[in-house]
mmCIF file of C-alpha atoms in Angstrom:
data_model
loop_
_atom_site.group_PDB
_atom_site.id
_atom_site.type_symbol
_atom_site.label_atom_id
_atom_site.label_comp_id
_atom_site.label_asym_id
_atom_site.label_seq_id
_atom_site.Cartn_x
_atom_site.Cartn_y
_atom_site.Cartn_z
ATOM 1 C CA MET A 1 19.823 83.100 -4.321
ATOM 2 C CA ALA A 2 19.548 85.548 -7.230
ATOM 3 C CA ASN A 3 18.965 82.688 -9.671
ATOM 4 C CA HIS A 4 16.073 81.343 -7.598
ATOM 5 C CA LEU A 5 14.629 84.836 -7.149
ATOM 6 C CA PHE A 6 14.671 85.351 -10.917
ATOM 7 C CA LEU A 7 12.728 82.137 -11.539
ATOM 8 C CA LEU A 8 10.261 82.883 -8.736
ATOM 9 C CA ASN A 9 9.524 86.366 -10.082
ATOM 10 C CA LEU A 10 8.940 84.989 -13.579
ATOM 11 C CA ALA A 11 6.581 82.320 -12.253
ATOM 12 C CA VAL A 12 4.532 84.771 -10.177
ATOM 13 C CA LEU A 13 4.385 87.377 -12.961
ATOM 14 C CA SER A 14 3.228 84.787 -15.481
ATOM 15 C CA ALA A 15 0.615 83.218 -13.202
ATOM 16 C CA VAL A 16 -0.961 86.501 -12.090
ATOM 17 C CA THR A 17 -0.971 88.068 -15.559
ATOM 18 C CA LEU A 18 -2.375 85.027 -17.350
ATOM 19 C CA ASN A 19 -5.075 84.458 -14.726
ATOM 20 C CA TRP A 20 -6.263 88.058 -15.107
ATOM 21 C CA GLY A 21 -6.096 87.991 -18.900
ATOM 22 C CA PHE A 22 -8.019 84.758 -19.344
ATOM 23 C CA ARG A 23 -10.918 86.121 -17.280
ATOM 24 C CA ARG A 24 -11.094 89.685 -18.601
ATOM 25 C CA LEU A 25 -9.765 90.031 -22.128
ATOM 26 C CA PRO A 26 -12.466 88.179 -24.126
ATOM 27 C CA GLY A 27 -14.876 91.017 -23.214
ATOM 28 C CA ARG A 28 -15.783 93.719 -25.722
ATOM 29 C CA GLN A 29 -14.215 96.543 -23.676
ATOM 30 C CA TRP A 30 -10.694 95.112 -23.987
ATOM 31 C CA GLN A 31 -10.090 95.639 -27.709
ATOM 32 C CA ILE A 32 -9.806 99.417 -28.170
ATOM 33 C CA CYS A 33 -7.956 101.359 -25.480
ATOM 34 C CA ALA A 34 -8.146 104.836 -27.064
ATOM 35 C CA THR A 35 -9.113 106.656 -30.245
ATOM 36 C CA VAL A 36 -7.153 109.567 -31.700
ATOM 37 C CA PRO A 37 -8.888 112.038 -34.089
ATOM 38 C CA SER A 38 -7.190 111.825 -37.487
ATOM 39 C CA TYR A 39 -9.058 114.155 -39.837
ATOM 40 C CA GLU A 40 -12.401 115.949 -40.041
ATOM 41 C CA GLY A 41 -15.106 114.348 -42.150
ATOM 42 C CA THR A 42 -17.600 116.063 -44.434
ATOM 43 C CA THR A 43 -20.476 115.818 -41.925
ATOM 44 C CA GLY A 44 -18.665 117.615 -39.110
ATOM 45 C CA SER A 45 -17.588 114.458 -37.298
ATOM 46 C CA TRP A 46 -13.995 113.299 -37.089
ATOM 47 C CA GLN A 47 -12.499 110.053 -38.349
ATOM 48 C CA GLY A 48 -10.424 108.420 -35.636
ATOM 49 C CA THR A 49 -7.530 105.985 -35.444
ATOM 50 C CA ASN A 50 -8.085 103.231 -32.880
ATOM 51 C CA LEU A 51 -5.231 102.327 -30.551
ATOM 52 C CA THR A 52 -5.596 98.753 -29.375
ATOM 53 C CA TRP A 53 -4.909 96.736 -26.281
ATOM 54 C CA TYR A 54 -3.344 94.294 -28.733
ATOM 55 C CA GLY A 55 -0.552 96.802 -29.285
ATOM 56 C CA ILE A 56 -0.095 97.574 -25.587
ATOM 57 C CA ILE A 57 -0.037 93.921 -24.543
ATOM 58 C CA THR A 58 2.236 92.854 -27.409
ATOM 59 C CA ALA A 59 4.685 95.678 -26.696
ATOM 60 C CA SER A 60 4.657 94.829 -22.982
ATOM 61 C CA ALA A 61 5.176 91.115 -23.668
ATOM 62 C CA ASN A 62 8.078 92.022 -25.946
ATOM 63 C CA LEU A 63 9.492 94.172 -23.136
ATOM 64 C CA VAL A 64 9.332 91.215 -20.737
ATOM 65 C CA ALA A 65 11.057 89.052 -23.345
ATOM 66 C CA LEU A 66 13.873 91.582 -23.737
ATOM 67 C CA LEU A 67 14.274 91.881 -19.960
ATOM 68 C CA VAL A 68 14.576 88.107 -19.689
ATOM 69 C CA VAL A 69 17.099 87.963 -22.542
ATOM 70 C CA PHE A 70 19.214 90.805 -21.153
ATOM 71 C CA CYS A 71 19.242 89.274 -17.650
ATOM 72 C CA LEU A 72 20.241 85.854 -18.965
ATOM 73 C CA LEU A 73 22.962 87.256 -21.214
ATOM 74 C CA GLY A 74 24.209 89.543 -18.454
ATOM 75 C CA SER A 75 24.458 86.545 -16.132
ATOM 76 C CA VAL A 76 27.117 85.007 -18.415
ATOM 77 C CA GLY A 77 29.050 88.243 -18.825
ATOM 78 C CA VAL A 78 27.797 89.497 -22.191
ATOM 79 C CA PRO A 79 28.495 93.268 -22.385
ATOM 80 C CA ARG A 80 25.552 95.670 -22.631
ATOM 81 C CA VAL A 81 26.651 97.063 -25.986
ATOM 82 C CA ALA A 82 26.685 93.560 -27.467
ATOM 83 C CA MET A 83 23.163 92.905 -26.170
ATOM 84 C CA LEU A 84 21.870 96.115 -27.740
ATOM 85 C CA MET A 85 23.614 95.497 -31.056
ATOM 86 C CA VAL A 86 22.273 91.955 -31.426
ATOM 87 C CA ALA A 87 18.770 92.872 -30.228
ATOM 88 C CA GLY A 88 18.595 95.842 -32.594
ATOM 89 C CA ALA A 89 19.707 93.796 -35.592
ATOM 90 C CA LEU A 90 17.218 91.040 -34.726
ATOM 91 C CA LEU A 91 14.281 93.465 -34.480
ATOM 92 C CA VAL A 92 15.237 95.083 -37.794
ATOM 93 C CA CYS A 93 15.083 91.665 -39.462
ATOM 94 C CA ALA A 94 12.041 90.206 -37.705
ATOM 95 C CA LEU A 95 9.616 93.086 -37.139
ATOM 96 C CA PRO A 96 8.922 93.950 -40.810
ATOM 97 C CA ALA A 97 8.446 90.230 -41.495
ATOM 98 C CA ALA A 98 5.349 90.276 -39.276
ATOM 99 C CA ARG A 99 3.577 92.212 -42.024
ATOM 100 C CA TRP A 100 5.052 91.042 -45.334
ATOM 101 C CA ILE A 101 4.840 87.336 -44.522
ATOM 102 C CA ALA A 102 1.169 87.807 -43.581
ATOM 103 C CA TRP A 103 0.712 89.481 -46.975
ATOM 104 C CA LEU A 104 2.446 86.606 -48.782
ATOM 105 C CA VAL A 105 0.578 83.843 -46.932
ATOM 106 C CA GLU A 106 -2.868 85.343 -46.357
ATOM 107 C CA GLY A 107 -2.974 87.958 -49.113
ATOM 108 C CA LYS A 108 -3.801 90.699 -46.588
ATOM 109 C CA GLN A 109 -1.929 93.991 -46.380
ATOM 110 C CA HIS A 110 -3.374 95.153 -43.057
ATOM 111 C CA THR A 111 -2.623 92.280 -40.711
ATOM 112 C CA PHE A 112 0.358 90.828 -38.848
ATOM 113 C CA THR A 113 1.764 87.388 -38.126
ATOM 114 C CA VAL A 114 3.893 86.571 -35.123
ATOM 115 C CA GLY A 115 4.708 83.196 -36.678
ATOM 116 C CA GLY A 116 6.333 84.807 -39.695
ATOM 117 C CA ALA A 117 8.389 87.188 -37.573
ATOM 118 C CA VAL A 118 9.524 84.309 -35.352
ATOM 119 C CA PHE A 119 10.590 82.242 -38.351
ATOM 120 C CA VAL A 120 12.694 85.046 -39.829
ATOM 121 C CA GLY A 121 14.180 85.931 -36.446
ATOM 122 C CA PHE A 122 14.991 82.320 -35.629
ATOM 123 C CA VAL A 123 16.715 81.730 -38.962
ATOM 124 C CA THR A 124 18.752 84.942 -38.902
ATOM 125 C CA LEU A 125 19.752 85.151 -35.209
ATOM 126 C CA PRO A 126 22.747 82.755 -35.198
ATOM 127 C CA TRP A 127 24.192 84.450 -38.262
ATOM 128 C CA ILE A 128 23.665 87.885 -36.723
ATOM 129 C CA VAL A 129 25.841 86.697 -33.832
ATOM 130 C CA VAL A 130 28.409 85.235 -36.244
ATOM 131 C CA VAL A 131 28.607 88.531 -38.155
ATOM 132 C CA HIS A 132 28.841 90.434 -34.863
ATOM 133 C CA ASN A 133 31.738 88.243 -33.720
ATOM 134 C CA PHE A 134 33.514 88.744 -37.050
ATOM 135 C CA PHE A 135 33.269 92.535 -37.132
ATOM 136 C CA ALA A 136 33.054 93.560 -33.477
ATOM 137 C CA GLY A 137 33.970 90.543 -31.383
ATOM 138 C CA ASP A 138 37.705 91.106 -31.126
ATOM 139 C CA PHE A 139 37.656 94.912 -30.942
ATOM 140 C CA VAL A 140 34.436 96.134 -29.293
ATOM 141 C CA THR A 141 32.523 93.613 -27.178
ATOM 142 C CA GLY A 142 34.376 90.330 -27.140
ATOM 143 C CA ARG A 143 33.201 87.203 -28.916
ATOM 144 C CA LEU A 144 29.770 85.876 -27.962
ATOM 145 C CA SER A 145 28.771 82.258 -27.490
ATOM 146 C CA VAL A 146 26.243 81.628 -30.251
ATOM 147 C CA LEU A 147 24.553 78.853 -28.295
ATOM 148 C CA ALA A 148 24.218 80.957 -25.129
ATOM 149 C CA VAL A 149 22.618 83.754 -27.164
ATOM 150 C CA LEU A 150 20.287 81.303 -28.921
ATOM 151 C CA ALA A 151 19.237 79.787 -25.598
ATOM 152 C CA ALA A 152 18.626 83.171 -23.966
ATOM 153 C CA VAL A 153 16.609 84.499 -26.902
ATOM 154 C CA SER A 154 14.582 81.279 -27.167
ATOM 155 C CA ILE A 155 13.692 81.517 -23.474
ATOM 156 C CA GLY A 156 12.756 85.174 -23.860
ATOM 157 C CA TYR A 157 10.659 84.251 -26.882
ATOM 158 C CA ALA A 158 8.792 81.579 -24.895
ATOM 159 C CA PHE A 159 7.778 84.151 -22.280
ATOM 160 C CA GLY A 160 7.104 86.895 -24.821
ATOM 161 C CA GLU A 161 4.947 84.649 -26.987
ATOM 162 C CA GLY A 162 3.191 83.167 -23.964
ATOM 163 C CA LEU A 163 2.269 86.527 -22.452
ATOM 164 C CA GLY A 164 1.689 87.929 -25.931
ATOM 165 C CA ARG A 165 -1.157 85.462 -26.480
ATOM 166 C CA LEU A 166 -3.155 87.740 -24.185
ATOM 167 C CA ALA A 167 -3.021 90.278 -27.012
ATOM 168 C CA CYS A 168 -4.671 87.738 -29.307
ATOM 169 C CA ILE A 169 -7.423 87.232 -26.740
ATOM 170 C CA SER A 170 -8.048 90.986 -26.502
ATOM 171 C CA TYR A 171 -8.327 91.373 -30.289
ATOM 172 C CA GLY A 172 -10.167 88.098 -30.802
ATOM 173 C CA CYS A 173 -7.621 86.659 -33.240
ATOM 174 C CA CYS A 174 -5.812 83.296 -33.388
ATOM 175 C CA TYR A 175 -9.025 81.791 -32.019
ATOM 176 C CA GLY A 176 -9.964 78.163 -31.531
ATOM 177 C CA LYS A 177 -12.661 76.059 -33.109
ATOM 178 C CA PRO A 178 -16.239 76.107 -31.760
ATOM 179 C CA LEU A 179 -16.676 73.397 -29.156
ATOM 180 C CA GLN A 180 -19.709 72.086 -31.007
ATOM 181 C CA ASP A 181 -17.455 71.242 -33.979
ATOM 182 C CA CYS A 182 -14.941 69.315 -31.855
ATOM 183 C CA GLY A 183 -14.867 65.689 -30.803
ATOM 184 C CA PRO A 184 -16.262 64.369 -27.503
ATOM 185 C CA LEU A 185 -12.885 64.386 -25.724
ATOM 186 C CA VAL A 186 -12.138 68.024 -26.582
ATOM 187 C CA ARG A 187 -15.664 69.072 -25.585
ATOM 188 C CA ARG A 188 -15.288 67.262 -22.267
ATOM 189 C CA VAL A 189 -11.883 68.813 -21.525
ATOM 190 C CA PHE A 190 -12.998 72.377 -22.278
ATOM 191 C CA LYS A 191 -16.609 72.107 -21.112
ATOM 192 C CA ARG A 192 -15.995 74.515 -18.221
ATOM 193 C CA CYS A 193 -12.765 76.183 -19.362
ATOM 194 C CA HIS A 194 -13.495 77.811 -22.721
ATOM 195 C CA PHE A 195 -13.661 81.291 -24.227
ATOM 196 C CA VAL A 196 -16.724 83.269 -25.266
ATOM 197 C CA PHE A 197 -15.728 86.441 -27.131
ATOM 198 C CA ARG A 198 -17.933 89.545 -27.142
ATOM 199 C CA GLY A 199 -17.811 92.450 -29.576
ATOM 200 C CA GLU A 200 -18.658 92.931 -33.239
ATOM 201 C CA THR A 201 -15.256 94.454 -34.012
ATOM 202 C CA LYS A 202 -13.238 91.501 -32.722
ATOM 203 C CA LYS A 203 -11.708 89.416 -35.492
ATOM 204 C CA ILE A 204 -13.531 86.275 -34.412
ATOM 205 C CA ALA A 205 -16.791 88.157 -35.111
ATOM 206 C CA TYR A 206 -16.112 89.840 -38.452
ATOM 207 C CA ALA A 207 -13.998 87.002 -39.894
ATOM 208 C CA SER A 208 -15.906 83.926 -38.701
ATOM 209 C CA GLY A 209 -19.106 85.117 -37.011
ATOM 210 C CA LEU A 210 -18.244 83.257 -33.809
ATOM 211 C CA ASP A 211 -18.790 86.027 -31.246
ATOM 212 C CA GLY A 212 -20.931 84.683 -28.420
ATOM 213 C CA GLU A 213 -19.931 81.086 -29.231
ATOM 214 C CA SER A 214 -18.016 78.761 -26.910
ATOM 215 C CA VAL A 215 -14.641 78.104 -28.538
ATOM 216 C CA VAL A 216 -11.507 76.146 -27.662
ATOM 217 C CA PRO A 217 -9.266 78.462 -25.570
ATOM 218 C CA ILE A 218 -6.259 77.705 -27.741
ATOM 219 C CA GLN A 219 -4.593 81.024 -26.878
ATOM 220 C CA ALA A 220 -4.733 80.141 -23.166
ATOM 221 C CA VAL A 221 -3.317 76.655 -23.731
ATOM 222 C CA THR A 222 -0.460 78.147 -25.753
ATOM 223 C CA ALA A 223 0.226 80.799 -23.126
ATOM 224 C CA LEU A 224 0.383 78.264 -20.285
ATOM 225 C CA LEU A 225 2.575 75.855 -22.245
ATOM 226 C CA TYR A 226 5.011 78.527 -23.422
ATOM 227 C CA CYS A 227 5.452 80.185 -20.020
ATOM 228 C CA THR A 228 5.956 76.789 -18.360
ATOM 229 C CA THR A 229 8.484 75.885 -21.054
ATOM 230 C CA GLY A 230 10.239 79.203 -20.506
ATOM 231 C CA LEU A 231 10.563 78.508 -16.770
ATOM 232 C CA LEU A 232 11.987 75.026 -17.350
ATOM 233 C CA ALA A 233 14.437 76.250 -19.983
ATOM 234 C CA ALA A 234 15.501 79.176 -17.777
ATOM 235 C CA ALA A 235 16.251 76.760 -14.928
ATOM 236 C CA LEU A 236 18.419 74.682 -17.274
ATOM 237 C CA TYR A 237 20.187 77.827 -18.501
ATOM 238 C CA LEU A 238 20.965 78.957 -14.967
ATOM 239 C CA HIS A 239 22.605 75.572 -14.338
ATOM 240 C CA GLY A 240 24.891 76.139 -17.323
ATOM 241 C CA LEU A 241 23.057 73.671 -19.582
ATOM 242 C CA PHE A 242 22.789 75.974 -22.591
ATOM 243 C CA ALA A 243 22.230 73.301 -25.221
ATOM 244 C CA ALA A 244 19.462 71.665 -23.181
ATOM 245 C CA ALA A 245 17.836 75.034 -22.499
ATOM 246 C CA PHE A 246 17.877 75.931 -26.185
ATOM 247 C CA LEU A 247 16.512 72.556 -27.259
ATOM 248 C CA VAL A 248 13.661 72.634 -24.736
ATOM 249 C CA ALA A 249 12.622 76.210 -25.505
ATOM 250 C CA ALA A 250 12.918 75.932 -29.281
ATOM 251 C CA LEU A 251 11.598 72.423 -29.892
ATOM 252 C CA VAL A 252 8.566 72.686 -27.598
ATOM 253 C CA THR A 253 7.432 76.077 -28.886
ATOM 254 C CA GLN A 254 7.879 75.232 -32.558
ATOM 255 C CA ALA A 255 6.361 71.755 -32.273
ATOM 256 C CA TRP A 256 3.331 73.236 -30.538
ATOM 257 C CA ARG A 257 3.057 75.878 -33.260
ATOM 258 C CA VAL A 258 2.548 73.005 -35.701
ATOM 259 C CA VAL A 259 0.199 70.924 -33.544
ATOM 260 C CA SER A 260 -1.947 73.749 -32.137
ATOM 261 C CA GLU A 261 -3.369 74.689 -35.530
ATOM 262 C CA MET A 262 -5.456 71.513 -35.404
ATOM 263 C CA TRP A 263 -7.748 73.355 -32.980
ATOM 264 C CA ARG A 264 -7.712 76.798 -34.617
ATOM 265 C CA ALA A 265 -10.593 78.174 -36.667
ATOM 266 C CA ASP A 266 -9.063 81.345 -38.131
ATOM 267 C CA TYR A 267 -7.942 81.380 -41.766
ATOM 268 C CA ARG A 268 -4.403 79.990 -42.163
ATOM 269 C CA GLY A 269 -4.321 79.535 -45.939
ATOM 270 C CA GLY A 270 -6.128 77.065 -48.135
ATOM 271 C CA ARG A 271 -3.740 74.117 -47.824
ATOM 272 C CA ARG A 272 -3.890 71.102 -45.547
ATOM 273 C CA LEU A 273 -0.668 72.240 -43.877
ATOM 274 C CA SER A 274 -0.533 76.000 -43.475
ATOM 275 C CA ALA A 275 2.578 77.982 -44.331
ATOM 276 C CA TYR A 276 3.054 78.665 -40.619
ATOM 277 C CA GLN A 277 3.007 74.945 -39.836
ATOM 278 C CA VAL A 278 5.615 74.380 -42.543
ATOM 279 C CA MET A 279 7.771 77.100 -40.975
ATOM 280 C CA GLY A 280 7.492 75.421 -37.578
ATOM 281 C CA LEU A 281 8.392 72.044 -39.052
ATOM 282 C CA LEU A 282 11.448 73.486 -40.801
ATOM 283 C CA LEU A 283 12.690 75.023 -37.561
ATOM 284 C CA LEU A 284 12.766 71.663 -35.751
ATOM 285 C CA PRO A 285 15.712 70.122 -37.687
ATOM 286 C CA TYR A 286 17.261 73.594 -37.954
ATOM 287 C CA THR A 287 17.372 73.709 -34.139
ATOM 288 C CA LEU A 288 19.250 70.407 -33.991
ATOM 289 C CA LEU A 289 21.635 71.605 -36.699
ATOM 290 C CA LEU A 290 22.453 74.763 -34.736
ATOM 291 C CA VAL A 291 23.330 72.760 -31.606
ATOM 292 C CA TRP A 292 25.732 70.701 -33.723
ATOM 293 C CA LEU A 293 27.242 73.731 -35.488
ATOM 294 C CA PHE A 294 27.712 75.896 -32.389
ATOM 295 C CA PRO A 295 28.702 73.851 -29.312
ATOM 296 C CA SER A 296 28.688 75.649 -25.986
ATOM 297 C CA SER A 297 31.970 77.280 -25.001
ATOM 298 C CA LEU A 298 31.072 78.988 -21.709
ATOM 299 C CA PRO A 299 32.527 77.547 -18.488
ATOM 300 C CA GLY A 300 30.903 77.879 -15.086
ATOM 301 C CA VAL A 301 27.369 78.638 -13.946
ATOM 302 C CA PRO A 302 25.495 81.872 -14.795
ATOM 303 C CA ASP A 303 25.192 84.442 -11.996
ATOM 304 C CA MET A 304 21.881 86.292 -12.099
ATOM 305 C CA SER A 305 23.232 89.005 -9.784
ATOM 306 C CA ALA A 306 25.348 90.150 -12.733
ATOM 307 C CA GLY A 307 22.293 89.778 -14.949
ATOM 308 C CA PHE A 308 20.248 92.149 -12.786
ATOM 309 C CA GLN A 309 23.099 94.662 -12.731
ATOM 310 C CA SER A 310 23.289 94.670 -16.524
ATOM 311 C CA LEU A 311 19.847 96.311 -16.662
ATOM 312 C CA TRP A 312 20.786 99.334 -14.560
ATOM 313 C CA HIS A 313 22.289 101.518 -17.230
ATOM 314 C CA PRO A 314 20.750 104.540 -19.018
ATOM 315 C CA ALA A 315 21.417 103.068 -22.470
ATOM 316 C CA VAL A 316 19.614 99.828 -21.617
ATOM 317 C CA VAL A 317 16.647 101.596 -20.016
ATOM 318 C CA LEU A 318 16.324 103.977 -22.971
ATOM 319 C CA ALA A 319 16.604 101.120 -25.471
ATOM 320 C CA LEU A 320 13.835 99.199 -23.698
ATOM 321 C CA GLN A 321 11.585 102.272 -23.712
ATOM 322 C CA VAL A 322 12.236 102.923 -27.400
ATOM 323 C CA GLY A 323 11.615 99.257 -28.163
ATOM 324 C CA TRP A 324 8.256 99.313 -26.348
ATOM 325 C CA LEU A 325 7.145 102.501 -28.115
ATOM 326 C CA THR A 326 8.261 101.242 -31.535
ATOM 327 C CA MET A 327 6.397 97.972 -31.077
ATOM 328 C CA PHE A 328 3.246 99.756 -29.921
ATOM 329 C CA LEU A 329 3.235 102.228 -32.814
ATOM 330 C CA PHE A 330 3.861 99.418 -35.304
ATOM 331 C CA LEU A 331 1.258 96.972 -33.997
ATOM 332 C CA GLY A 332 -1.104 99.098 -31.914
ATOM 333 C CA ARG A 333 -2.708 101.284 -34.603
ATOM 334 C CA SER A 334 -5.676 99.343 -35.915
ATOM 335 C CA GLN A 335 -5.957 99.377 -39.697
ATOM 336 C CA VAL A 336 -9.055 97.166 -39.774
ATOM 337 C CA THR A 337 -11.356 99.040 -37.379
ATOM 338 C CA GLY A 338 -12.302 102.718 -37.534
ATOM 339 C CA ALA A 339 -14.156 105.312 -35.473
ATOM 340 C CA GLN A 340 -16.310 108.416 -35.924
ATOM 341 C CA LEU A 341 -15.993 111.110 -33.269
ATOM 342 C CA SER A 342 -18.014 114.208 -32.471
ATOM 343 C CA PHE A 343 -17.222 116.944 -29.951
ATOM 344 C CA TYR A 344 -19.487 119.341 -28.106
ATOM 345 C CA VAL A 345 -19.545 121.853 -25.251
ATOM 346 C CA HIS A 346 -21.370 121.250 -21.959
ATOM 347 C CA GLN A 347 -23.506 124.379 -21.978
ATOM 348 C CA ASP A 348 -24.472 123.970 -18.314
ATOM 349 C CA ARG A 349 -20.813 124.203 -17.294
ATOM 350 C CA ILE A 350 -19.966 127.478 -18.995
#
């Protein structure tokens, strides 16, 4: 019963959230959520730092991903301390990569790339678990099944990346090609279901001048595919099929990362195959290699009742809150847009 309830909740959450985001987030009012005065200018106005919906949505999607991972790992008896240790080490490796890989690939110091962070996290995760088992497995937490951890994290990633595409819609990044530049089949498919972004400060406007244009809703396609993949892989996981769950979640998401760039219009480097496509291609055989290197060693079927119980602990709740805040502060402070603020007194209210 708990296993079915878990899948049902994920399906409803994904459907409701994506439906709302697709309809609302392309609008101009869904880029900046708040502005904080930073310092006073020479003319009496204040320069402000913009806090973005991109940061809020990305942090929230990451929170959902962590909740999914913790529930899945808890369902197979992974101790809370082991979850926190592995998750912390993974974030330390992957989060900084979101910025420095974007700098290496695109030559920009003030942007981020989810693809780069995913690549680094994917490559390092199995070895983080191996190191954990070597140093802490026999004395602190017990040895972890590498394949079960890989499957759980890949499923969490599918949901986090799927819901996180709403952040791209709000900021106007990772956008698709104009429909007028696509072939007849693509134009026919997306004739009624496309995006039109509004707002001069959205990336699609200042980088490509495509605000107000009908474009391929590539973010929506990715979100739907990833969340559906996450549901299928989670169902396999909850039947004890860890290798199948890992293969489905990892291969589908990384293969689509390669293919989807055919319909993207944002700058991905000057080569025929972008660096991010190369990363996705490299992860496909790497996934198969990991299944061969780390066969599943967990007997029985996961119990999601134990997974739900693993969340109800002060350390887990605090870690999730700190993770959300860290992600928001790292990704939610816009370094590309700015603001000028002025303050005054309502004289008629004195």
